[in-house]
Structure formats: structure tokens, C-alpha cells
Amino acid sequence: MKAEQVLTTLKQRFPNEPEYHQAVHEVLESIEEVYNQHPEFDKANLIERLCIPERIFSFRITWVDDKGNVQTNMGYRIQHSNAIGPYKGGIRFHSSVNQSILKFLAFEQTFKNALTTLPMGGGKGGSDFNPKGKSTAEIMRFCQAFVTELWRHIGPDTDVPAGDIGVGGREVGFMFGMYKKLAREFTGTFTGKGITFGGSLIRPEATGYGNVYFLLEMLKTRNIDIKGKKCLVSGSGNVAQYTCEKLIELGAIPVTLSDSNGYIYDPEGITKEKLEYVMELKELYRGRIKEYAEKYGCKYVEGGRPWGEKADIALPSATQNELNGDDAEMLIKNGIFAVSEGANMPSTPEAIEVFLKNKILYAPGKAANAGGVSVSGLEMTQNSERLGWSKEEVDSKLKWIMANIHENCVKYGKQSDNFVDYVKGANIAGFMKVAQAMMAQGII
Ligand code: NDP
């Protein structure tokens, strides 16, 4: 297998899907050497079977807004691979959603889920519906219309969706309610549910907490204490909020947050109280991060991203390709020694090259943000058992899983000079597990 050749063919067969090509390119580059040590993989054309999703559903969603206007959106579900378990991955509601973005996310999800130690395949779904400015009644009607199409393709042992950008506990609740009605069953078909109807404790916190647990493992390899370290966090949604919460608890100092309009820089640090305000602002009032700067009198940069501010650690937690090569150079110049990704593919290939060249601690999203789907997997287990575990139990399992992912990255990513290439480590570890399962199950 030649990575470039496979990619060229995929680009010809699936043109105009740049995000999908980008995600595939990164994995192929990492696994080329290992793949070529296994001629049986090539004989089974494993690489194409692994890159092309098993199934894609796309459908029209029709709903009525508060003014009585009939609206349409597109909905999708990508079932990428069920080699090691039922398809599993979030639902994204954002105006930018298209097939390329969901294909990249489902592809990444397959390797991420393989790293978690839990039996979950990879999938992703969503819609180009823009939840901004919509009333709760409109959100509910949209979620119900979305599930009216989706429900027949999912199930507790088939495909288990969860949240992602624009989809939090409220939206999962609405989707689960409609699913339950149509399927006439009460099962764990969605994760990220409310605590009173089968949700797991720590699920809302899991991606952010897990990212910080992964960061701690990386820092340990260089004997660095997180206490007092200044952190650049982007985004201000679920992942960013709980990343900040854990950082503050451990004595680190988050100094930035952002949304799609701009970023705030608070040199005094975002405290527990200030974070509570952010959570209320975002979850209750659906406001903009600019209001933080107005309330606490700090800097706000309209249209900007936080990567030019001085700090020690960066945790991109908003969206894909939010950190480019120039941003990465700036981070290095300002003394950043660790980057741990809460978002999926937030760094462009040029940025990753800069991190690896400078040998900083760099954790790609598929390893560092796997805590969210891990606790989703634990939610599925609790639903199957019809039991709910304590906060401590879920948190300790999350810590164990993140440490295990780190160990696997080190195992496959350690270079001859002892530098750990976490990109390579995560890609090879995830790939080997899925590849071996596919080989064992024959040509299907
Ligand atoms: P939320 O919707 O809760 O928050 C997203 C945040 O990112 C918001 O602050 C949003 O700002 C900002 N954002 C979204 N799109 C853009 C954009 N194009 N440019 C600038 N800012 C943007 O989503 P999550 O916190 O759940 O997800 C964040 C990232 O983490 C995503 O990449 C997601 O795939 C990934 N992830 C999430 C998991 C989870 O469990 N939720 C699990 C693993 C990964 P605004 O409000 O202005 O849109």
C-alpha cells in the first residue's frame, strides 16, 4: 500500500470532500509502514474497506418554525465501521455540516473508539440545521423531525448516537423521547441522556475531564507539574467548559475562551465563579462570550482566535481546523510546551508538522478527547445492566481508560530518541485493533 496512491484514488472517487481527505491522509501516513508488514491486509484490500464508510444515510427533514413557516434541512448518518462493536458517535447540528465533515468525523471516531478498550464501532451524524437563535419549541420540533427519519437505522445493538457541536443534554432528551415513541422500546439507544432516564454521571464532564487526564499523563513523562500553568482554551461549549473546570481544580490557570464571534483573554485567570457564569451564559441564556469580557472587564478580540496569547499549554476545544501552521509557530514562539486536543482535528496538517518538528507534547483529538465516547460506552453498559454507577466509579474508570490510551500511544509512538509521536501511536494502535477484527470476520 502506498498512502499517496490510495489517497489519490479516494480523491477521484469522492471529490469535494476535503475534510474527509485530510483525516484519511493523516491516518494513512502513520500506518503505512505497519500495514506493509502485513501482506495479508493488502490481499484483503483492507485499506479501502477501512477508509470507505460501510453505509451512509441522507434524508430531508421538514419542520415548522414558530412563525408557521415550513423549513427543510438535510440530515445524515454515517455508519463507518462496526468491526469491533455497534456504530457509535455523536450528532452535530451546525450550519456547516455536510457529508465531508461527517465522513471525517465518523472515520476518526472508528480509531478513537478502538483506543477506548470498549467494544464500539465508529459512526457520526448530523444536520445543517443552525440551532442559534431558535426557541426551545423549535429545537424540539426539529429534533423530533430528525429522529422520525433516523430511528429506523439505529438501536441499542446497531447504532448508538450521542451529542456533539450544537447537541447537548436538551437535544439528546428530545431525540431520545421521539425514538422511544417510534421504536416502542426503552433502551440505551442514545447516550448523553439525562440522569433521570438512563444517563451516566460524569458524561457531560467526560470529554473535558478526559482531555486533562490525558494531558497529565503526557506531563508526567517530562516531570512537569500542571499547577500554576497558564492554559489557552478555545471554544466555550461542553468540552471547553469542563476542560476549564478540571484545570481549575488542579491548580492550572485557564486564561482564554472563545466562540465563533471572537475570544476573551483574562490574564487573572478564569476562576470557578467566572466559569459558573460562563456555563449559565452558554447553557441557559445562549449568550456570546463577549459578555464575559463586558462583565469582568478583560480583553475581547472580535473575530480572533486565542493562539497569540502567552501561556504554557493549549487545549483547542471548539472545532476542526481552528489552529493553522502560523498559529502553531506563534504558540511555539510563545513557549507553549503541550497541546492536547479536546476538539476533533482542530489542528491543520501544517500545524501538526510544526508541533512534531519542535518535539513538544502533542496529543491528537482521537486520543485526548476519547473520554467522552468512553463514558458513553460506560453509559451503554449501565443501561444494559439496568444499573447506575456512582460518580466516583465512573470517574475512576475514565481515568483508567485515559491512562490506558496514553500507554498504547507510547507503545506504538515512541521514537528511537524517546520522543513520543502521539499521532502515530494513536493511529497505529487504533488501526491494528480494527484491522485484526476485520480480518477475523472475513470479506464482508
Ligand atoms: P458545543 O456546541 O457545546 O460547543 C462548541 C463551541 O465551539 C462553541 O463555543 C462554538 O461557538 C465553538 N464553535 C463551533 N464552531 C465554530 C467555528 N466554526 N468557529 C469558531 N468556533 C466554533 O460543542 P462541544 O463542546 O461538544 O464540541 C467541541 C468540539 O469537541 C467539537 O470538535 C466536537 O466534535 C469535539 N468533541 C465533543 C465531544 C462531546 O462529548 N461533546 C466528544 C469528543 C469530541 P458558537 O456557540 O459561537 O458556535
Short mmCIF file of C-alpha atoms and ligand atoms in Angstrom, two decimals:
data_model
loop_
_atom_site.label_atom_id
_atom_site.label_comp_id
_atom_site.label_asym_id
_atom_site.label_seq_id
_atom_site.Cartn_x
_atom_site.Cartn_y
_atom_site.Cartn_z
CA MET A 1 0.00 0.00 0.00
CA LYS A 2 1.25 3.43 -0.89
CA ALA A 3 -0.54 6.08 1.17
CA GLU A 4 -0.37 8.74 -1.54
CA GLN A 5 -1.74 6.35 -4.16
CA VAL A 6 -4.70 5.28 -2.01
CA LEU A 7 -5.47 8.90 -1.25
CA THR A 8 -5.36 9.90 -4.92
CA THR A 9 -7.86 7.17 -5.75
CA LEU A 10 -10.15 8.20 -2.89
CA LYS A 11 -9.99 11.84 -4.02
CA GLN A 12 -11.04 10.79 -7.53
CA ARG A 13 -13.89 8.63 -6.29
CA PHE A 14 -15.09 11.09 -3.65
CA PRO A 15 -14.22 14.60 -4.88
CA ASN A 16 -15.06 17.80 -2.98
CA GLU A 17 -14.65 16.20 0.45
CA PRO A 18 -11.52 18.00 1.79
CA GLU A 19 -12.07 17.23 5.49
CA TYR A 20 -12.52 13.53 4.77
CA HIS A 21 -9.35 13.50 2.64
CA GLN A 22 -7.44 15.33 5.40
CA ALA A 23 -8.42 12.82 8.09
CA VAL A 24 -7.67 9.81 5.88
CA HIS A 25 -4.32 11.27 4.82
CA GLU A 26 -3.16 11.63 8.43
CA VAL A 27 -4.01 8.04 9.31
CA LEU A 28 -2.57 6.52 6.12
CA GLU A 29 0.71 8.33 6.59
CA SER A 30 1.02 6.97 10.13
CA ILE A 31 0.14 3.37 9.39
CA GLU A 32 1.83 2.85 6.01
CA GLU A 33 4.88 1.09 7.43
CA VAL A 34 2.98 -1.19 9.79
CA TYR A 35 0.38 -2.01 7.12
CA ASN A 36 3.08 -3.05 4.68
CA GLN A 37 4.47 -5.53 7.18
CA HIS A 38 1.20 -7.47 6.80
CA PRO A 39 0.77 -8.69 3.18
CA GLU A 40 -2.46 -10.42 4.24
CA PHE A 41 -4.01 -6.97 4.84
CA ASP A 42 -3.28 -5.89 1.30
CA LYS A 43 -4.58 -9.17 -0.15
CA ALA A 44 -7.91 -8.43 1.57
CA ASN A 45 -7.86 -4.80 0.28
CA LEU A 46 -8.22 -3.83 3.90
CA ILE A 47 -7.21 -0.25 3.34
CA GLU A 48 -10.08 0.69 1.02
CA ARG A 49 -12.54 -1.22 3.14
CA LEU A 50 -11.34 0.69 6.17
CA CYS A 51 -11.44 4.15 4.57
CA ILE A 52 -14.85 3.91 2.88
CA PRO A 53 -17.85 4.04 5.23
CA GLU A 54 -19.96 0.90 5.35
CA ARG A 55 -23.18 2.87 4.92
CA ILE A 56 -24.42 6.45 4.53
CA PHE A 57 -27.97 7.62 5.09
CA SER A 58 -29.03 11.06 3.92
CA PHE A 59 -32.51 12.46 4.23
CA ARG A 60 -34.64 15.58 4.12
CA ILE A 61 -36.00 16.94 7.38
CA THR A 62 -39.14 19.06 7.32
CA TRP A 63 -40.27 21.09 10.32
CA VAL A 64 -42.37 24.15 11.13
CA ASP A 65 -40.82 27.22 12.81
CA ASP A 66 -42.54 29.44 15.40
CA LYS A 67 -43.90 31.75 12.70
CA GLY A 68 -45.59 28.85 10.93
CA ASN A 69 -43.06 28.72 8.07
CA VAL A 70 -42.21 25.27 6.75
CA GLN A 71 -38.44 24.70 6.83
CA THR A 72 -36.24 22.00 5.33
CA ASN A 73 -32.79 20.77 6.33
CA MET A 74 -30.55 17.88 5.35
CA GLY A 75 -29.85 15.06 7.80
CA TYR A 76 -27.17 12.37 7.67
CA ARG A 77 -25.91 9.32 9.50
CA ILE A 78 -22.57 7.78 8.53
CA GLN A 79 -22.13 4.20 9.74
CA HIS A 80 -18.42 3.93 9.20
CA SER A 81 -17.40 0.62 10.78
CA ASN A 82 -18.94 -1.94 13.12
CA ALA A 83 -15.91 -4.24 13.13
CA ILE A 84 -15.49 -4.10 16.90
CA GLY A 85 -18.97 -3.11 18.12
CA PRO A 86 -22.19 -1.24 17.26
CA TYR A 87 -21.71 2.05 15.38
CA LYS A 88 -21.17 4.81 17.93
CA GLY A 89 -20.64 8.55 17.55
CA GLY A 90 -22.30 11.91 18.06
CA ILE A 91 -24.84 14.02 16.21
CA ARG A 92 -23.79 17.53 15.13
CA PHE A 93 -26.18 20.41 14.42
CA HIS A 94 -24.31 23.25 12.72
CA SER A 95 -24.88 25.21 9.53
CA SER A 96 -21.53 23.96 8.16
CA VAL A 97 -22.49 20.26 8.37
CA ASN A 98 -22.09 18.31 5.12
CA GLN A 99 -21.15 14.81 4.08
CA SER A 100 -17.40 15.51 4.02
CA ILE A 101 -17.34 16.77 7.61
CA LEU A 102 -19.40 13.85 8.89
CA LYS A 103 -17.29 11.34 6.94
CA PHE A 104 -14.12 12.72 8.53
CA LEU A 105 -15.70 12.58 11.96
CA ALA A 106 -17.00 9.00 11.52
CA PHE A 107 -13.61 7.86 10.20
CA GLU A 108 -11.78 9.42 13.18
CA GLN A 109 -14.38 8.02 15.55
CA THR A 110 -13.65 4.46 14.41
CA PHE A 111 -10.00 4.66 15.54
CA LYS A 112 -10.82 6.67 18.65
CA ASN A 113 -13.38 4.12 19.78
CA ALA A 114 -10.90 1.32 19.17
CA LEU A 115 -8.50 3.06 21.58
CA THR A 116 -11.01 3.22 24.43
CA THR A 117 -10.76 -0.53 25.23
CA LEU A 118 -14.58 -0.71 24.88
CA PRO A 119 -16.46 -2.60 22.12
CA MET A 120 -17.71 0.28 19.97
CA GLY A 121 -17.60 0.80 16.19
CA GLY A 122 -17.50 4.23 14.56
CA GLY A 123 -20.28 6.48 13.26
CA LYS A 124 -21.36 10.10 13.13
CA GLY A 125 -24.42 12.04 12.08
CA GLY A 126 -25.95 15.46 12.00
CA SER A 127 -27.72 18.18 10.13
CA ASP A 128 -27.06 21.59 8.61
CA PHE A 129 -29.75 22.91 10.97
CA ASN A 130 -28.46 26.00 12.79
CA PRO A 131 -29.66 25.97 16.42
CA LYS A 132 -28.53 29.57 17.08
CA GLY A 133 -31.42 31.87 17.87
CA LYS A 134 -34.02 29.07 17.77
CA SER A 135 -36.61 28.75 20.55
CA THR A 136 -36.75 25.60 22.67
CA ALA A 137 -40.01 24.65 20.94
CA GLU A 138 -38.33 24.94 17.53
CA ILE A 139 -35.37 22.84 18.73
CA MET A 140 -37.80 20.19 19.98
CA ARG A 141 -39.77 20.07 16.74
CA PHE A 142 -36.57 19.85 14.73
CA CYS A 143 -35.15 17.03 16.90
CA GLN A 144 -38.39 15.11 16.57
CA ALA A 145 -38.45 15.53 12.78
CA PHE A 146 -34.79 14.43 12.58
CA VAL A 147 -35.47 11.25 14.56
CA THR A 148 -38.61 10.47 12.55
CA GLU A 149 -36.17 9.58 9.74
CA LEU A 150 -33.20 8.38 11.77
CA TRP A 151 -34.93 6.00 14.18
CA ARG A 152 -35.20 3.02 11.79
CA HIS A 153 -31.42 2.95 11.29
CA ILE A 154 -30.36 2.99 14.96
CA GLY A 155 -30.83 0.78 18.03
CA PRO A 156 -29.06 -0.30 21.23
CA ASP A 157 -27.12 -3.07 19.43
CA THR A 158 -26.99 -1.39 15.99
CA ASP A 159 -26.01 2.26 16.22
CA VAL A 160 -25.96 4.46 19.32
CA PRO A 161 -25.78 8.25 18.71
CA ALA A 162 -24.81 10.92 21.27
CA GLY A 163 -24.15 14.70 21.30
CA ASP A 164 -21.57 16.87 19.53
CA ILE A 165 -21.49 20.54 18.44
CA GLY A 166 -24.97 22.02 18.86
CA VAL A 167 -26.30 18.88 20.51
CA GLY A 168 -26.23 18.71 24.32
CA GLY A 169 -28.41 17.12 27.00
CA ARG A 170 -31.51 19.05 25.92
CA GLU A 171 -31.34 17.87 22.30
CA VAL A 172 -30.44 14.27 23.24
CA GLY A 173 -33.50 14.26 25.53
CA PHE A 174 -35.80 15.39 22.71
CA MET A 175 -34.33 12.86 20.27
CA PHE A 176 -34.49 10.01 22.78
CA GLY A 177 -38.12 10.85 23.60
CA MET A 178 -39.15 10.59 19.95
CA TYR A 179 -37.05 7.47 19.36
CA LYS A 180 -38.64 5.72 22.34
CA LYS A 181 -42.11 6.50 21.00
CA LEU A 182 -41.43 5.29 17.45
CA ALA A 183 -39.42 2.19 18.35
CA ARG A 184 -41.71 1.25 21.24
CA GLU A 185 -38.75 0.42 23.47
CA PHE A 186 -36.84 1.97 26.36
CA THR A 187 -33.23 1.09 25.70
CA GLY A 188 -29.84 2.78 25.70
CA THR A 189 -30.08 3.86 22.06
CA PHE A 190 -28.77 7.36 22.78
CA THR A 191 -26.02 8.28 25.24
CA GLY A 192 -25.64 11.62 26.97
CA LYS A 193 -29.20 11.20 28.28
CA GLY A 194 -30.48 12.94 31.40
CA ILE A 195 -29.65 11.29 34.73
CA THR A 196 -33.31 10.54 35.48
CA PHE A 197 -33.78 8.43 32.34
CA GLY A 198 -30.65 6.34 31.97
CA GLY A 199 -27.85 8.89 31.58
CA SER A 200 -24.48 8.33 33.22
CA LEU A 201 -22.98 10.57 35.86
CA ILE A 202 -19.83 12.33 34.53
CA ARG A 203 -20.96 12.03 30.85
CA PRO A 204 -21.29 15.82 30.41
CA GLU A 205 -17.87 16.32 32.02
CA ALA A 206 -16.16 13.34 30.35
CA THR A 207 -14.58 14.86 27.23
CA GLY A 208 -13.09 17.86 29.04
CA TYR A 209 -12.01 15.90 32.12
CA GLY A 210 -10.62 13.11 29.95
CA ASN A 211 -8.56 15.57 27.94
CA VAL A 212 -6.99 16.96 31.11
CA TYR A 213 -6.33 13.40 32.40
CA PHE A 214 -4.54 12.66 29.13
CA LEU A 215 -2.56 15.89 29.44
CA LEU A 216 -1.49 14.88 32.97
CA GLU A 217 -0.17 11.58 31.62
CA MET A 218 1.85 13.44 28.98
CA LEU A 219 3.23 15.93 31.53
CA LYS A 220 4.26 13.04 33.79
CA THR A 221 6.63 11.78 31.07
CA ARG A 222 8.57 15.06 31.40
CA ASN A 223 8.12 15.53 35.15
CA ILE A 224 6.08 18.69 34.70
CA ASP A 225 3.56 19.79 37.33
CA ILE A 226 0.33 21.26 35.95
CA LYS A 227 -0.08 23.58 38.94
CA GLY A 228 0.26 27.25 38.02
CA LYS A 229 0.48 26.58 34.29
CA LYS A 230 -1.36 29.06 32.08
CA CYS A 231 -3.67 27.43 29.55
CA LEU A 232 -5.21 28.65 26.30
CA VAL A 233 -8.62 27.06 25.84
CA SER A 234 -10.73 27.69 22.73
CA GLY A 235 -14.49 27.22 22.47
CA SER A 236 -16.91 27.81 25.31
CA GLY A 237 -19.26 24.86 24.89
CA ASN A 238 -19.40 21.49 26.61
CA VAL A 239 -15.79 20.44 26.05
CA ALA A 240 -14.23 23.84 26.81
CA GLN A 241 -16.28 24.32 29.99
CA TYR A 242 -15.35 21.02 31.61
CA THR A 243 -11.75 21.30 30.46
CA CYS A 244 -11.60 24.58 32.40
CA GLU A 245 -13.35 23.06 35.41
CA LYS A 246 -10.76 20.28 35.73
CA LEU A 247 -7.83 22.64 35.04
CA ILE A 248 -9.01 24.98 37.81
CA GLU A 249 -9.50 22.06 40.22
CA LEU A 250 -5.88 21.00 39.60
CA GLY A 251 -4.46 24.49 40.12
CA ALA A 252 -3.84 25.35 36.46
CA ILE A 253 -4.92 28.76 35.13
CA PRO A 254 -7.15 28.89 32.02
CA VAL A 255 -6.84 32.39 30.54
CA THR A 256 -8.88 32.25 27.31
CA LEU A 257 -12.22 31.05 25.92
CA SER A 258 -13.83 31.68 22.54
CA ASP A 259 -16.88 31.25 20.34
CA SER A 260 -17.48 31.72 16.65
CA ASN A 261 -17.52 35.52 17.13
CA GLY A 262 -14.22 36.01 18.95
CA TYR A 263 -12.16 35.25 22.06
CA ILE A 264 -11.65 36.62 25.58
CA TYR A 265 -8.28 36.89 27.37
CA ASP A 266 -8.44 37.09 31.15
CA PRO A 267 -4.86 37.41 32.48
CA GLU A 268 -6.10 36.99 36.07
CA GLY A 269 -7.38 33.53 35.13
CA ILE A 270 -10.86 32.10 34.76
CA THR A 271 -11.90 31.13 38.28
CA LYS A 272 -14.57 28.70 39.46
CA GLU A 273 -17.04 31.56 39.91
CA LYS A 274 -16.31 33.04 36.50
CA LEU A 275 -16.73 29.60 34.94
CA GLU A 276 -20.13 29.21 36.59
CA TYR A 277 -21.09 32.45 34.88
CA VAL A 278 -19.90 31.06 31.51
CA MET A 279 -21.92 27.88 31.99
CA GLU A 280 -25.03 29.87 32.74
CA LEU A 281 -24.36 32.26 29.88
CA LYS A 282 -23.97 29.44 27.38
CA GLU A 283 -26.41 26.81 28.62
CA LEU A 284 -29.24 28.99 29.93
CA TYR A 285 -29.12 32.31 28.12
CA ARG A 286 -27.35 31.06 24.96
CA GLY A 287 -25.29 34.27 25.01
CA ARG A 288 -21.96 35.25 23.40
CA ILE A 289 -18.52 35.04 25.07
CA LYS A 290 -18.11 38.78 24.53
CA GLU A 291 -20.42 39.26 27.53
CA TYR A 292 -17.73 37.71 29.76
CA ALA A 293 -15.33 40.49 28.81
CA GLU A 294 -18.00 43.11 29.49
CA LYS A 295 -18.77 41.61 32.91
CA TYR A 296 -15.19 41.09 34.10
CA GLY A 297 -13.51 43.96 32.24
CA CYS A 298 -10.98 41.94 30.28
CA LYS A 299 -9.81 41.87 26.68
CA TYR A 300 -12.12 40.67 23.88
CA VAL A 301 -10.94 40.22 20.31
CA GLU A 302 -13.74 40.16 17.77
CA GLY A 303 -13.20 37.56 15.05
CA GLY A 304 -9.94 36.39 16.66
CA ARG A 305 -8.60 33.10 17.97
CA PRO A 306 -6.62 32.84 21.19
CA TRP A 307 -3.37 31.33 19.86
CA GLY A 308 -1.32 34.54 20.02
CA GLU A 309 -1.60 34.93 23.81
CA LYS A 310 1.28 33.93 26.05
CA ALA A 311 0.79 30.69 28.04
CA ASP A 312 2.26 27.23 28.72
CA ILE A 313 -0.34 24.80 27.39
CA ALA A 314 -3.01 24.92 24.64
CA LEU A 315 -6.25 22.93 24.62
CA PRO A 316 -8.16 23.60 21.37
CA SER A 317 -11.78 22.70 22.16
CA ALA A 318 -14.00 24.37 19.53
CA THR A 319 -13.94 22.86 16.03
CA GLN A 320 -11.91 21.39 13.14
CA ASN A 321 -9.05 23.34 11.55
CA GLU A 322 -9.19 26.16 14.11
CA LEU A 323 -5.39 26.19 14.54
CA ASN A 324 -3.19 26.58 11.45
CA GLY A 325 0.54 26.46 10.75
CA ASP A 326 1.09 30.15 11.57
CA ASP A 327 -0.83 29.78 14.84
CA ALA A 328 1.34 26.78 15.71
CA GLU A 329 4.55 28.77 15.04
CA MET A 330 3.19 31.50 17.29
CA LEU A 331 2.44 29.02 20.09
CA ILE A 332 5.96 27.64 19.92
CA LYS A 333 7.47 31.14 19.89
CA ASN A 334 5.45 31.99 22.99
CA GLY A 335 6.79 28.96 24.88
CA ILE A 336 3.86 26.52 24.67
CA PHE A 337 5.19 23.04 25.53
CA ALA A 338 1.99 20.97 25.35
CA VAL A 339 -1.07 20.86 23.08
CA SER A 340 -3.90 18.50 23.92
CA GLU A 341 -6.91 18.46 21.60
CA GLY A 342 -10.43 18.50 23.03
CA ALA A 343 -11.96 19.14 19.61
CA ASN A 344 -11.81 16.78 16.64
CA MET A 345 -9.00 17.63 14.18
CA PRO A 346 -8.61 21.25 15.40
CA SER A 347 -5.02 21.46 14.10
CA THR A 348 -4.33 21.61 10.36
CA PRO A 349 -1.67 19.26 8.90
CA GLU A 350 0.74 22.25 8.78
CA ALA A 351 0.21 22.91 12.50
CA ILE A 352 0.79 19.24 13.37
CA GLU A 353 4.04 19.34 11.41
CA VAL A 354 5.22 22.32 13.48
CA PHE A 355 4.37 20.56 16.77
CA LEU A 356 6.17 17.36 15.77
CA LYS A 357 9.20 19.22 14.41
CA ASN A 358 9.56 21.07 17.71
CA LYS A 359 9.03 17.86 19.69
CA ILE A 360 6.51 19.35 22.09
CA LEU A 361 3.94 17.16 23.85
CA TYR A 362 1.16 16.97 21.24
CA ALA A 363 -1.95 14.81 21.67
CA PRO A 364 -4.33 14.44 18.70
CA GLY A 365 -8.07 14.56 19.42
CA LYS A 366 -8.66 10.93 18.68
CA ALA A 367 -6.60 10.05 21.76
CA ALA A 368 -7.06 13.09 24.01
CA ASN A 369 -10.82 13.60 23.59
CA ALA A 370 -11.77 9.91 23.73
CA GLY A 371 -13.06 10.37 27.29
CA GLY A 372 -16.47 11.47 26.02
CA VAL A 373 -17.19 8.38 23.99
CA SER A 374 -15.62 6.21 26.70
CA VAL A 375 -18.17 7.35 29.25
CA SER A 376 -20.84 6.94 26.56
CA GLY A 377 -19.67 3.32 26.35
CA LEU A 378 -19.97 3.08 30.14
CA GLU A 379 -23.48 4.54 29.86
CA MET A 380 -24.36 1.73 27.42
CA THR A 381 -23.08 -0.83 29.93
CA GLN A 382 -25.09 0.71 32.76
CA ASN A 383 -28.22 0.71 30.54
CA SER A 384 -27.73 -2.95 29.65
CA GLU A 385 -27.28 -3.82 33.32
CA ARG A 386 -30.21 -1.53 34.25
CA LEU A 387 -27.98 -0.05 36.93
CA GLY A 388 -26.43 3.36 37.55
CA TRP A 389 -22.89 3.73 38.86
CA SER A 390 -21.63 6.36 41.28
CA LYS A 391 -19.73 9.44 40.16
CA GLU A 392 -16.54 8.10 41.73
CA GLU A 393 -16.85 4.78 39.93
CA VAL A 394 -17.35 6.38 36.50
CA ASP A 395 -14.58 8.93 37.09
CA SER A 396 -12.08 6.29 38.17
CA LYS A 397 -12.89 4.19 35.08
CA LEU A 398 -12.46 7.30 32.90
CA LYS A 399 -9.03 7.96 34.45
CA TRP A 400 -8.03 4.35 33.89
CA ILE A 401 -9.14 4.46 30.24
CA MET A 402 -7.26 7.71 29.53
CA ALA A 403 -4.10 6.29 31.13
CA ASN A 404 -4.51 3.14 29.06
CA ILE A 405 -4.89 5.14 25.82
CA HIS A 406 -1.76 7.07 26.76
CA GLU A 407 0.15 3.85 27.39
CA ASN A 408 -0.90 2.50 23.99
CA CYS A 409 0.16 5.72 22.25
CA VAL A 410 3.57 5.45 23.89
CA LYS A 411 3.85 1.77 22.93
CA TYR A 412 3.26 2.45 19.23
CA GLY A 413 4.56 6.02 19.03
CA LYS A 414 7.92 6.02 20.85
CA GLN A 415 10.76 7.01 18.52
CA SER A 416 14.41 5.95 18.74
CA ASP A 417 15.30 9.21 20.54
CA ASN A 418 12.50 8.53 23.09
CA PHE A 419 10.25 11.30 21.70
CA VAL A 420 6.64 10.09 21.64
CA ASP A 421 4.80 10.74 18.39
CA TYR A 422 1.26 10.52 19.76
CA VAL A 423 -0.26 10.91 16.27
CA LYS A 424 1.49 7.81 15.05
CA GLY A 425 0.89 5.98 18.33
CA ALA A 426 -2.86 6.63 18.35
CA ASN A 427 -3.31 5.84 14.66
CA ILE A 428 -1.36 2.58 14.74
CA ALA A 429 -2.93 1.33 17.98
CA GLY A 430 -6.47 2.08 16.73
CA PHE A 431 -5.78 0.70 13.27
CA MET A 432 -4.32 -2.62 14.45
CA LYS A 433 -7.34 -3.39 16.59
CA VAL A 434 -9.88 -2.66 13.85
CA ALA A 435 -7.77 -4.38 11.17
CA GLN A 436 -7.42 -7.59 13.16
CA ALA A 437 -11.17 -7.70 13.83
CA MET A 438 -11.91 -7.17 10.12
CA MET A 439 -9.51 -9.91 9.08
CA ALA A 440 -11.08 -12.36 11.53
CA GLN A 441 -14.59 -11.65 10.21
CA GLY A 442 -13.85 -12.42 6.55
CA ILE A 443 -14.58 -10.41 3.42
CA ILE A 444 -17.85 -8.64 4.20
P1 NDP B 1 -20.62 22.79 21.75
O1 NDP B 1 -21.65 23.00 20.72
O2 NDP B 1 -21.01 22.59 23.15
O3 NDP B 1 -19.54 23.98 21.70
C1 NDP B 1 -18.85 24.28 20.54
C2 NDP B 1 -18.01 25.52 20.79
O4 NDP B 1 -17.15 25.74 19.69
C3 NDP B 1 -18.86 26.78 20.91
O5 NDP B 1 -18.21 27.69 21.76
C4 NDP B 1 -18.91 27.27 19.48
O6 NDP B 1 -19.16 28.67 19.35
C5 NDP B 1 -17.49 26.97 19.03
N1 NDP B 1 -17.50 26.77 17.57
C6 NDP B 1 -18.24 25.89 16.86
N2 NDP B 1 -17.99 26.02 15.55
C7 NDP B 1 -17.09 27.01 15.44
C8 NDP B 1 -16.44 27.61 14.33
N3 NDP B 1 -16.68 27.21 13.08
N4 NDP B 1 -15.55 28.61 14.60
C9 NDP B 1 -15.31 29.02 15.87
N5 NDP B 1 -15.90 28.48 16.96
C10 NDP B 1 -16.77 27.49 16.74
O7 NDP B 1 -19.76 21.52 21.21
P2 NDP B 1 -18.75 20.60 22.03
O8 NDP B 1 -18.07 21.38 23.09
O9 NDP B 1 -19.47 19.36 22.36
O10 NDP B 1 -17.71 20.21 20.88
C11 NDP B 1 -16.49 20.92 20.65
C12 NDP B 1 -15.52 20.04 19.89
O11 NDP B 1 -15.24 18.85 20.65
C13 NDP B 1 -16.00 19.54 18.53
O12 NDP B 1 -14.90 19.43 17.65
C14 NDP B 1 -16.53 18.15 18.85
O13 NDP B 1 -16.54 17.30 17.72
C15 NDP B 1 -15.50 17.70 19.87
N6 NDP B 1 -15.89 16.60 20.73
C16 NDP B 1 -17.01 16.69 21.52
C17 NDP B 1 -17.36 15.65 22.34
C18 NDP B 1 -18.50 15.73 23.29
O14 NDP B 1 -18.63 14.81 24.12
N7 NDP B 1 -19.32 16.74 23.27
C19 NDP B 1 -16.58 14.38 22.34
C20 NDP B 1 -15.38 14.44 21.55
C21 NDP B 1 -15.08 15.50 20.76
P3 NDP B 1 -20.60 29.16 18.86
O15 NDP B 1 -21.50 28.95 20.04
O16 NDP B 1 -20.41 30.58 18.51
O17 NDP B 1 -20.96 28.31 17.68
#
